[in-house]
Short mmCIF file of N, CA and C in Angstrom, two decimals:
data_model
loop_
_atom_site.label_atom_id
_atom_site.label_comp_id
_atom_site.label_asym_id
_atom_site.label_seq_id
_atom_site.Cartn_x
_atom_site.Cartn_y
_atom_site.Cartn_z
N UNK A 1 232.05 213.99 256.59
CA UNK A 1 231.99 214.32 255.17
C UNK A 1 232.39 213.09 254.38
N UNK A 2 231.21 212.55 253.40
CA UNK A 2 231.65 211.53 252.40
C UNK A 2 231.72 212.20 251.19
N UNK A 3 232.85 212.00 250.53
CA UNK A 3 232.69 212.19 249.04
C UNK A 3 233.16 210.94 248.22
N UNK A 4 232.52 210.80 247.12
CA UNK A 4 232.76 209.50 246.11
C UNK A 4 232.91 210.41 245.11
N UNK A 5 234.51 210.51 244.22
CA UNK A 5 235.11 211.06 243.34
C UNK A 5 234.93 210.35 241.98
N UNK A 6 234.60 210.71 240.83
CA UNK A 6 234.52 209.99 239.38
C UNK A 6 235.28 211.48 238.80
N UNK A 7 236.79 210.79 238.30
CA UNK A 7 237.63 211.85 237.71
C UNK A 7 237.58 211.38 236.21
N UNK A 8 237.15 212.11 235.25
CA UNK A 8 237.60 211.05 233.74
C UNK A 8 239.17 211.40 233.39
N UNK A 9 239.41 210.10 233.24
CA UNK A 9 241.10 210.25 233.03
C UNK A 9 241.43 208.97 231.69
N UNK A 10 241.90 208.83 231.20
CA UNK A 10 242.42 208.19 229.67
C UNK A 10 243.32 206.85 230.89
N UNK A 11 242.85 205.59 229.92
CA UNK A 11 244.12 204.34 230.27
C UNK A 11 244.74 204.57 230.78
N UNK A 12 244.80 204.07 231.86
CA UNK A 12 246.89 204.06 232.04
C UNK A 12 247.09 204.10 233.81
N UNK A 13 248.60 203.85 233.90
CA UNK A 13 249.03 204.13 235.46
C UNK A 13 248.95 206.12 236.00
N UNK A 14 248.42 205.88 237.14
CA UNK A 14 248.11 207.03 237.87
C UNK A 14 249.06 207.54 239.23
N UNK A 15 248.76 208.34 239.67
CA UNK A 15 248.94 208.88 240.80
C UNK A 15 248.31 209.92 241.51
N UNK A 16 247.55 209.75 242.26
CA UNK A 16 246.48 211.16 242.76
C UNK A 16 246.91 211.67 244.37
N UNK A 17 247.42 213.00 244.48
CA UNK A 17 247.43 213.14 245.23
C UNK A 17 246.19 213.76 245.45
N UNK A 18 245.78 213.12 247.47
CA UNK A 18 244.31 213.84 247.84
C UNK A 18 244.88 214.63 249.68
N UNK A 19 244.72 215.97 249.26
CA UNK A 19 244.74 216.77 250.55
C UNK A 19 243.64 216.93 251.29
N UNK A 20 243.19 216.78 252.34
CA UNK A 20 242.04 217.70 253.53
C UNK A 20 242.96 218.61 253.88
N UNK A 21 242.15 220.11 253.55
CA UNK A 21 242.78 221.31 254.47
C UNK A 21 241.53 221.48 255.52
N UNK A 22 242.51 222.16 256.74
CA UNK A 22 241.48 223.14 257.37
C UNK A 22 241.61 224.47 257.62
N UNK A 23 241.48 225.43 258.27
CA UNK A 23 241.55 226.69 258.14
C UNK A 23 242.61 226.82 258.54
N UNK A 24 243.96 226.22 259.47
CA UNK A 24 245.04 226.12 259.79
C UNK A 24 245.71 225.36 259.20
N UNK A 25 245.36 225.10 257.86
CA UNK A 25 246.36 224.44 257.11
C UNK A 25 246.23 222.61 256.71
N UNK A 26 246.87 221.77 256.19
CA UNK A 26 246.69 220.69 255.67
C UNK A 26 246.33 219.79 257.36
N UNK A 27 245.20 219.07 257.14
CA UNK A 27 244.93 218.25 257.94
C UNK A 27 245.48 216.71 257.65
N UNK A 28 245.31 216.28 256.62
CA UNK A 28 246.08 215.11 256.20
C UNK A 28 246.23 214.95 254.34
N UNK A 29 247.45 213.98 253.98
CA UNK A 29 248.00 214.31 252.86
C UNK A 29 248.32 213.04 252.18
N UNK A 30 247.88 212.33 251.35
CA UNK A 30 248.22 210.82 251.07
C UNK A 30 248.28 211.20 249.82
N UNK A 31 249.20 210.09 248.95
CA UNK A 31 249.01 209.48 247.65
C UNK A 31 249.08 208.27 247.13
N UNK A 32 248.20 208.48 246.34
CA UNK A 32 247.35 206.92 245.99
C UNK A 32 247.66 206.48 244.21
N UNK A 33 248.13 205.33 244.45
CA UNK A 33 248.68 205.46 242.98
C UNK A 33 247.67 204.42 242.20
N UNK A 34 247.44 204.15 240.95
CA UNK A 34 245.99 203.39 240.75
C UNK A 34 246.08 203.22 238.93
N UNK A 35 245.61 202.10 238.79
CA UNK A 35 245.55 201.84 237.18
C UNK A 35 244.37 201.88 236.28
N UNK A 36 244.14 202.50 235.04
CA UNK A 36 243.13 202.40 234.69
C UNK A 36 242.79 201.70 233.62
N UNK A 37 241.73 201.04 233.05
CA UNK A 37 241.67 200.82 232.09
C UNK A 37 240.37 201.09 231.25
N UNK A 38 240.27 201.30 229.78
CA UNK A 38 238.84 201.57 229.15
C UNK A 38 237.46 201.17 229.46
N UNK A 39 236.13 201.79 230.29
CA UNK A 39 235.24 201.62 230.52
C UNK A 39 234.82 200.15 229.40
N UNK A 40 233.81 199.32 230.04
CA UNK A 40 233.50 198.30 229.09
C UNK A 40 232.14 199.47 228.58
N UNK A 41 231.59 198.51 227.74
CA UNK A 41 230.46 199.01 226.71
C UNK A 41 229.53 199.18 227.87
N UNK A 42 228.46 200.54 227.44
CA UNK A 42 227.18 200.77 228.59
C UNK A 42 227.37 201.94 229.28
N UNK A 43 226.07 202.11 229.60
CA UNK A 43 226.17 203.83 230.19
C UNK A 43 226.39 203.36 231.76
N UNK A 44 227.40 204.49 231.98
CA UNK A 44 227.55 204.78 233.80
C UNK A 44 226.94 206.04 234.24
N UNK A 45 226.20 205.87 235.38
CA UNK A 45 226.02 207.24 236.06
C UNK A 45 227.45 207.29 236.97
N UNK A 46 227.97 208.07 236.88
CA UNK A 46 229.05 208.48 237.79
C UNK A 46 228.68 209.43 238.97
N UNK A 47 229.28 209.37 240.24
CA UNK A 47 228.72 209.49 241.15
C UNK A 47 228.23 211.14 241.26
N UNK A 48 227.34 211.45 242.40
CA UNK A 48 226.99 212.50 242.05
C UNK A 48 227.20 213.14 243.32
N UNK A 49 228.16 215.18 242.80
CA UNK A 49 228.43 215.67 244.20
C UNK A 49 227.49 216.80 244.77
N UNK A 50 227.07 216.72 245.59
CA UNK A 50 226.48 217.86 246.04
C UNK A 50 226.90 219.20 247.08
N UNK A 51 225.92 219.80 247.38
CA UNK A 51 226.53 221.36 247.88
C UNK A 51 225.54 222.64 248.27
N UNK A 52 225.83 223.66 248.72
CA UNK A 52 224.55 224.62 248.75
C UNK A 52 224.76 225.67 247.57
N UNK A 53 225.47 225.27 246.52
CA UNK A 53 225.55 226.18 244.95
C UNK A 53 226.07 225.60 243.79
N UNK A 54 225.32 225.45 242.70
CA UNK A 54 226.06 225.38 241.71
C UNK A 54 226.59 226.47 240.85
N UNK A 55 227.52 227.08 240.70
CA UNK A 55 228.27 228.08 239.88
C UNK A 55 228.76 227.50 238.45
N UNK A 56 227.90 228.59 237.46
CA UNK A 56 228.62 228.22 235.73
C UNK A 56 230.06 228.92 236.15
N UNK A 57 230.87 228.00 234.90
CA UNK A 57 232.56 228.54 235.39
C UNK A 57 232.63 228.65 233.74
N UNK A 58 233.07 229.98 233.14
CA UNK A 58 233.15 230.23 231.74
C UNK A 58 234.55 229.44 230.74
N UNK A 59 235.40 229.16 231.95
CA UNK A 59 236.45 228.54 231.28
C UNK A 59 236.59 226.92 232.63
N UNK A 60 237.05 225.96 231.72
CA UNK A 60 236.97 224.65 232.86
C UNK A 60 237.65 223.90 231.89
N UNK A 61 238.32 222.74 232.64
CA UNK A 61 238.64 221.66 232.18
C UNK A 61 238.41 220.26 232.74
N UNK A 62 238.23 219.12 232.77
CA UNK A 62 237.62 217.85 233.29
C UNK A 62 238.60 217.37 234.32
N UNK A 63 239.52 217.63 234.50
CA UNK A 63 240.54 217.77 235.46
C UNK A 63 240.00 218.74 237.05
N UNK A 64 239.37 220.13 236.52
CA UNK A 64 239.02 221.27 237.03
C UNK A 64 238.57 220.16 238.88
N UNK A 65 238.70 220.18 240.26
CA UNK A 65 238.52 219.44 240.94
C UNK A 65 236.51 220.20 241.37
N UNK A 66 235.66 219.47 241.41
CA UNK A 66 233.84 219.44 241.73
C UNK A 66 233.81 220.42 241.01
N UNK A 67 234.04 220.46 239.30
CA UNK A 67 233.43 221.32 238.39
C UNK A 67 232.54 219.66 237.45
N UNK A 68 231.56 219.54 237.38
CA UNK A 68 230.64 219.10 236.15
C UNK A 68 230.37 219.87 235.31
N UNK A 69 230.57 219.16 233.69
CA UNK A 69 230.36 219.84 232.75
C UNK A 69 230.31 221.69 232.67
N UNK A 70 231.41 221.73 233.19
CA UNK A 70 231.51 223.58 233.12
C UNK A 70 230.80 224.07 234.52
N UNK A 71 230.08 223.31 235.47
CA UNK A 71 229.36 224.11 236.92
C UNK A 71 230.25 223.63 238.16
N UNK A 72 230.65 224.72 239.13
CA UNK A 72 231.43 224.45 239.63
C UNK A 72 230.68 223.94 240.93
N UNK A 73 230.97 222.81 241.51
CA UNK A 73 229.63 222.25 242.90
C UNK A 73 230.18 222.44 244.28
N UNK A 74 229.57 223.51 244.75
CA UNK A 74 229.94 224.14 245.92
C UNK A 74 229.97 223.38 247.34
N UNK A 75 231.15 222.76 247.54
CA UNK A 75 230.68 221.59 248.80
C UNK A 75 230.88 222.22 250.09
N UNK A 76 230.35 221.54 251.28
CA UNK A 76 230.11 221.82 252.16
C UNK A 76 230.68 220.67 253.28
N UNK A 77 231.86 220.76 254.30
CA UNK A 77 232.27 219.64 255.21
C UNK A 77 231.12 219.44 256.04
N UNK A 78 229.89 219.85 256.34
CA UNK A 78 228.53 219.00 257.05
C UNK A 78 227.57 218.86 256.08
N UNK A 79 226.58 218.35 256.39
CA UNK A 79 225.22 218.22 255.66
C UNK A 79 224.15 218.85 256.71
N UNK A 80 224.55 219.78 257.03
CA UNK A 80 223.50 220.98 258.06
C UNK A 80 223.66 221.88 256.94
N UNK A 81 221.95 222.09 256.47
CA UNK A 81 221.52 223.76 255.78
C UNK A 81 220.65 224.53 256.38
N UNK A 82 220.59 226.16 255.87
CA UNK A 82 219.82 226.16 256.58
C UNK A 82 218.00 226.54 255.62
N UNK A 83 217.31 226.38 255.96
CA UNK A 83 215.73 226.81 255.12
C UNK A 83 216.11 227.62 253.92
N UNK A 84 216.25 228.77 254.17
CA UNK A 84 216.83 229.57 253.00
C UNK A 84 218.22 229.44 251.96
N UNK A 85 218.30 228.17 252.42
CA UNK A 85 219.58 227.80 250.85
C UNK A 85 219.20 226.51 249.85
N UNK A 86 219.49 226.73 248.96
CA UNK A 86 219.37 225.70 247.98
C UNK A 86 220.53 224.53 248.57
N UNK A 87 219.57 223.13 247.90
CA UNK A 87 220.71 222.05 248.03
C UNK A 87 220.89 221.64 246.21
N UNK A 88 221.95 221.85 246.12
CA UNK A 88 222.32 221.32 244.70
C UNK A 88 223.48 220.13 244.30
N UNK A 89 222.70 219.54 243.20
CA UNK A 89 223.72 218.47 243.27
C UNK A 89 223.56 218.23 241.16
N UNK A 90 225.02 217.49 240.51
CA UNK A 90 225.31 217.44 239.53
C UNK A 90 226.34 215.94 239.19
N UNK A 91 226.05 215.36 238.04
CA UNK A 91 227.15 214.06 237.91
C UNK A 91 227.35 214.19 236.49
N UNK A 92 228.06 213.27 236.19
CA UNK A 92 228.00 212.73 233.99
C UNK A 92 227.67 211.62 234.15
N UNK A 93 227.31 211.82 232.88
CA UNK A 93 226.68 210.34 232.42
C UNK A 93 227.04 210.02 231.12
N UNK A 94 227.73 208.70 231.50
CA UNK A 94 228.98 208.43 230.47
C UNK A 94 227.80 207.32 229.36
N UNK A 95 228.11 207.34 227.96
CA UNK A 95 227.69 206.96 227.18
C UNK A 95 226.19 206.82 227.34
N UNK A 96 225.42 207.42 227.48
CA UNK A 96 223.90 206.97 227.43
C UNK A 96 223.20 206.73 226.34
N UNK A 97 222.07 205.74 226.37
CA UNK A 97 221.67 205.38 224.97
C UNK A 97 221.02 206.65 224.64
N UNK A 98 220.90 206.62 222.61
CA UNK A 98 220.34 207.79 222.41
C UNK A 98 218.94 207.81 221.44
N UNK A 99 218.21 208.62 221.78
CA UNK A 99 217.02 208.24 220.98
C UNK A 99 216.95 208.55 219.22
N UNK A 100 216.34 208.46 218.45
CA UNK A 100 216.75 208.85 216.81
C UNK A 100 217.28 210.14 216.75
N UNK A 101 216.57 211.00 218.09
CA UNK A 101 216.74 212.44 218.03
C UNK A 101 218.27 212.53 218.27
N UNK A 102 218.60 211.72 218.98
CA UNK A 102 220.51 212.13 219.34
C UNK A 102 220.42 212.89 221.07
N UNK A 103 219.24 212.52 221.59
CA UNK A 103 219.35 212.99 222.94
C UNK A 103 218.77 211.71 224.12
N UNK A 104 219.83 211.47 224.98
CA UNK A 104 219.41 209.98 226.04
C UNK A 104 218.33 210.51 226.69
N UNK A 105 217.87 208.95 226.93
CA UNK A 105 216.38 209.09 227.60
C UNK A 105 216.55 208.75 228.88
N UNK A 106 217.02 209.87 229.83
CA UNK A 106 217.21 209.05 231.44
C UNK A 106 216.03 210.06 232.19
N UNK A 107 215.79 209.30 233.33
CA UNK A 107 214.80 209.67 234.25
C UNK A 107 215.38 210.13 235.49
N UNK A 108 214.60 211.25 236.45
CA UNK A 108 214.93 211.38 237.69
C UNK A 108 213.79 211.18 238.72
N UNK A 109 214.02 210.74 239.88
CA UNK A 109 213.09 210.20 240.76
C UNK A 109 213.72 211.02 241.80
N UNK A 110 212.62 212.03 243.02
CA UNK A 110 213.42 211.84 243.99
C UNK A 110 212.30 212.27 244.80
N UNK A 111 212.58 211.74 246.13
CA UNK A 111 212.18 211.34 247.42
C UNK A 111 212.89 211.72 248.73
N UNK A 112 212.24 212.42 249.70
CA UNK A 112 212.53 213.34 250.36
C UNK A 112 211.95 212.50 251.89
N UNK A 113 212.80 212.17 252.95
CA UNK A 113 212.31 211.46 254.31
C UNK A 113 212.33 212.10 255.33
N UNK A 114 211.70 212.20 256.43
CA UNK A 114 211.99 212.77 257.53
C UNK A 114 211.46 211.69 258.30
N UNK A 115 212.91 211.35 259.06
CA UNK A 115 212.25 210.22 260.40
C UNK A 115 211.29 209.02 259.71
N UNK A 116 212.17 208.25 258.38
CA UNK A 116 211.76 207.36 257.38
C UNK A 116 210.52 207.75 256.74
N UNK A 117 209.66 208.52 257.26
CA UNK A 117 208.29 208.68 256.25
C UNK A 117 208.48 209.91 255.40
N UNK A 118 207.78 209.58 253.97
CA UNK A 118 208.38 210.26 252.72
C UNK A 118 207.53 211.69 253.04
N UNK A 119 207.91 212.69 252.97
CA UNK A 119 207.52 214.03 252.80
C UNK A 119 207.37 214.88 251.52
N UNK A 120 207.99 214.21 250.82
CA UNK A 120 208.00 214.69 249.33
C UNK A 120 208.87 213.75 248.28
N UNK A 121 207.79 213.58 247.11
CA UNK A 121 209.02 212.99 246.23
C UNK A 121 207.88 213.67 244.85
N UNK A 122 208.87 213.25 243.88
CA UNK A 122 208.36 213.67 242.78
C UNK A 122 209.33 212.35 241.63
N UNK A 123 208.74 212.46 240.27
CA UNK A 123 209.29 211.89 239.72
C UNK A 123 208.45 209.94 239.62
N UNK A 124 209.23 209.19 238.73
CA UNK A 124 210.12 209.33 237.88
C UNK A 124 209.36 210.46 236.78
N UNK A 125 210.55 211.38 235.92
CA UNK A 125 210.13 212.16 234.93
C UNK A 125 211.66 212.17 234.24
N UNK A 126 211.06 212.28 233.14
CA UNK A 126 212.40 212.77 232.35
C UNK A 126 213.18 213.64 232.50
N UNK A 127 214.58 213.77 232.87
CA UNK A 127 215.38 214.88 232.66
C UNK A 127 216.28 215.49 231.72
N UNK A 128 216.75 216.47 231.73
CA UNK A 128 217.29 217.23 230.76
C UNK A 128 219.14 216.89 231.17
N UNK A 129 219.76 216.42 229.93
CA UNK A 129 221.07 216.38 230.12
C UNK A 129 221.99 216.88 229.22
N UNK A 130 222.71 217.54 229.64
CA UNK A 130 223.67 218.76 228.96
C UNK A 130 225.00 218.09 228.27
N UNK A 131 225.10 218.01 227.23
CA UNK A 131 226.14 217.26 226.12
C UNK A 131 227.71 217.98 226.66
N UNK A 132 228.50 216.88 227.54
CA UNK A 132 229.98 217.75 227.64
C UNK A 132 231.02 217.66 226.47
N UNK A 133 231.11 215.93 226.13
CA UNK A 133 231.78 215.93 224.69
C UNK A 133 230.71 214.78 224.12
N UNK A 134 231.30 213.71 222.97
CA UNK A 134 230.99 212.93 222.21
C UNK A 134 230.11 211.87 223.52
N UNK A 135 230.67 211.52 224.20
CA UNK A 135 230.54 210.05 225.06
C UNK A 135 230.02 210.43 226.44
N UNK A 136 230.28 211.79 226.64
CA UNK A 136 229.95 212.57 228.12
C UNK A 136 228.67 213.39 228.36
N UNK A 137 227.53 212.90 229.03
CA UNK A 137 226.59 214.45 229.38
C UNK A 137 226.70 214.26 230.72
N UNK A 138 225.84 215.79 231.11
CA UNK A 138 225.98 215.73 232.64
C UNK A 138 224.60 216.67 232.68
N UNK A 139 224.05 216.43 234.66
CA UNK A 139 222.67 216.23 234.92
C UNK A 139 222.90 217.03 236.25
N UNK A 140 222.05 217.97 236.36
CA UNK A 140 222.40 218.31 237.40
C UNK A 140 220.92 219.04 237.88
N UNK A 141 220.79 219.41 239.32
CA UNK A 141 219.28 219.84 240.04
C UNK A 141 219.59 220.93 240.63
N UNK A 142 218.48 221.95 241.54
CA UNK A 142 218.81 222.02 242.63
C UNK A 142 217.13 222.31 243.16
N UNK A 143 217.20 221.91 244.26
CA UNK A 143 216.32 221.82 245.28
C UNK A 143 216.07 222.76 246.84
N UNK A 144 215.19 224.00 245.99
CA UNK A 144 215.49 225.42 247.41
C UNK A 144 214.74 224.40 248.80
N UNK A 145 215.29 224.84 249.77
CA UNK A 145 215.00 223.60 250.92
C UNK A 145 214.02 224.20 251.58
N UNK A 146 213.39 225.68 251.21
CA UNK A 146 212.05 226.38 251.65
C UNK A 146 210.98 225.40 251.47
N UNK A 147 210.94 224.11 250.86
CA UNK A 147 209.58 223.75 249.91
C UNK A 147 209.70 222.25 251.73
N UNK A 148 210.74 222.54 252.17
CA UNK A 148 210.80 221.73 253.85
C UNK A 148 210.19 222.31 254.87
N UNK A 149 208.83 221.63 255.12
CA UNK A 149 208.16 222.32 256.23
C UNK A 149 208.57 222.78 257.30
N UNK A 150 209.84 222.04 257.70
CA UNK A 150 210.28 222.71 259.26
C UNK A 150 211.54 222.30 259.44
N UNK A 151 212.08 222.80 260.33
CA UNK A 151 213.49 222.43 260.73
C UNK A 151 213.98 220.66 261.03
N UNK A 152 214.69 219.94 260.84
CA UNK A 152 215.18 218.74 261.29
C UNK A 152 216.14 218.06 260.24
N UNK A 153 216.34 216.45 260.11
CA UNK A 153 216.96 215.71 259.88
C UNK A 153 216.18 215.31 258.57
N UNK A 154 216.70 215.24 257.23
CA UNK A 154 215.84 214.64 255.89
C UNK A 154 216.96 213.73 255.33
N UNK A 155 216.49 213.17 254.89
CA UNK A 155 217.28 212.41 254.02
C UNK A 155 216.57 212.61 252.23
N UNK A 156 217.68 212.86 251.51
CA UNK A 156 217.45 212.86 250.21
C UNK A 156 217.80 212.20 249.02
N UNK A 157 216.76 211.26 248.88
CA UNK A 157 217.40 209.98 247.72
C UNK A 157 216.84 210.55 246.17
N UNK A 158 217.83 210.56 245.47
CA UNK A 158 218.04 210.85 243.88
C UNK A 158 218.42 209.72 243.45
N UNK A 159 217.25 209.32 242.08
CA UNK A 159 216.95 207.59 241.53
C UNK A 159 217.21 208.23 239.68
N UNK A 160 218.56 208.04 239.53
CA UNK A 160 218.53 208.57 238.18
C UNK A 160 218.64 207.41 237.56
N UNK A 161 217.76 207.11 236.24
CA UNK A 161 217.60 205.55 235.41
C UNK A 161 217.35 205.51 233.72
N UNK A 162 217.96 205.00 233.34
CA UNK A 162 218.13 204.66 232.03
C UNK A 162 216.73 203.96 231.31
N UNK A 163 215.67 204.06 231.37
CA UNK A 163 214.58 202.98 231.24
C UNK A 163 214.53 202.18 230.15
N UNK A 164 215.79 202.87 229.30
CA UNK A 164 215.88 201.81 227.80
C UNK A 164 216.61 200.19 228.47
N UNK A 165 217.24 200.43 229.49
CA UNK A 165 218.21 199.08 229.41
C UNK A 165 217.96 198.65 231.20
N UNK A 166 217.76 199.65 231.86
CA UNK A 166 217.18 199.78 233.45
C UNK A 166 218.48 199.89 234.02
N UNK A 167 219.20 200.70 233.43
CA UNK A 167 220.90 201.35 234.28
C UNK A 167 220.58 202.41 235.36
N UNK A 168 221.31 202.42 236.48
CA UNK A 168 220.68 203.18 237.51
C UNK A 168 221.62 203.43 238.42
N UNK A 169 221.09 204.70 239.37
CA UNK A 169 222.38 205.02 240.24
C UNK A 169 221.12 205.33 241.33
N UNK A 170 221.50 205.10 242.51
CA UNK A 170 220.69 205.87 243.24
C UNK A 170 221.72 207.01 244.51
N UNK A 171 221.61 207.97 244.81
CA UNK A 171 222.47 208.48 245.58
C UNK A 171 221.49 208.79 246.59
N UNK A 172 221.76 209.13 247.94
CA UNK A 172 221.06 209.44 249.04
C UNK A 172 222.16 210.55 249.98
N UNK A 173 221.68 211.80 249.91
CA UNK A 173 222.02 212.91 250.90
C UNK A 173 221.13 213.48 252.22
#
């Protein structure tokens, strides 16, 4: 299990504690202490988590631990699904440029491998991104894994891009 964490947190000295449980209790327990300081100018994609559900959560806070913008992202310790579940995945996207309308113009690309040759991709197309505050939206998919011809090993690369300035994240599950 990899996860890459983007917590928004204000300036300053930190301390995070990070637990792994398992069904018998804490597997290991560290704390990590860490400094921050104000993003420079420019949009970030912040990393993006995935899962086999996204759940709306009616009350949340940005603290809340794999909730985006109010959806809570249902993770999973393997990357084994099975045909009949959705794979879903969600990030923010910190300052994005905005068009006259007041809504950023980012794109999603994604591309689907089995045993390196592409099986499906779609995209680039515009996506839809959900306003969390002033400086924050967030983007999120999901992908029912029925539309996978058969059982095996895929790899799934998500190419989200800014085309006003060419800012970009690419993630691969």
């Amino acid at each position: 299990l990899r996860i890459e964490l983007a917590i928004p947190v204000a300036a300053g000295a930190w301390h995070l504690d990070v637990a792994v449980a398992g069904r018998e209790g804490p597997l290991a327990v560290t704390g990590v202490e860490f400094q921050t300081t104000r993003a420079g100018e420019g949009t970030c994609f912040a990393p993006l988590l995935w899962g086999p559900e996204l759940t709306a959560r009616a009350s949340w806070s940005a603290a809340d631990p794999f909730v985006v913008g109010g959806w809570h992202v249902g993770l999973r310790p393997s990357d084994v699904y099975r045909a009949n579940e959705t794979l879903a995945w969600a990030g923010y996207v910190l300052d994005p440029l905005l068009d006259a309308a007041g809504l950023p113009g980012v794109t999603s690309r994604l591309v689907v491998r089995r045993e390196s040759a592409v099986v499906m991709s779609s995209g680039p197309a515009p996506v839809k991104l959900s306003r969390v505050d002033d400086r924050t939206w967030m983007v999120g998919a999901r992908l029912p894994l029925e539309r996978l011809a058969r059982p095996g090993a895929y790899v799934l690369s998500i190419e989200l891009e800014q085309p006003a300035d060419g800012t970009r994240r690419v993630a691969e599950i």
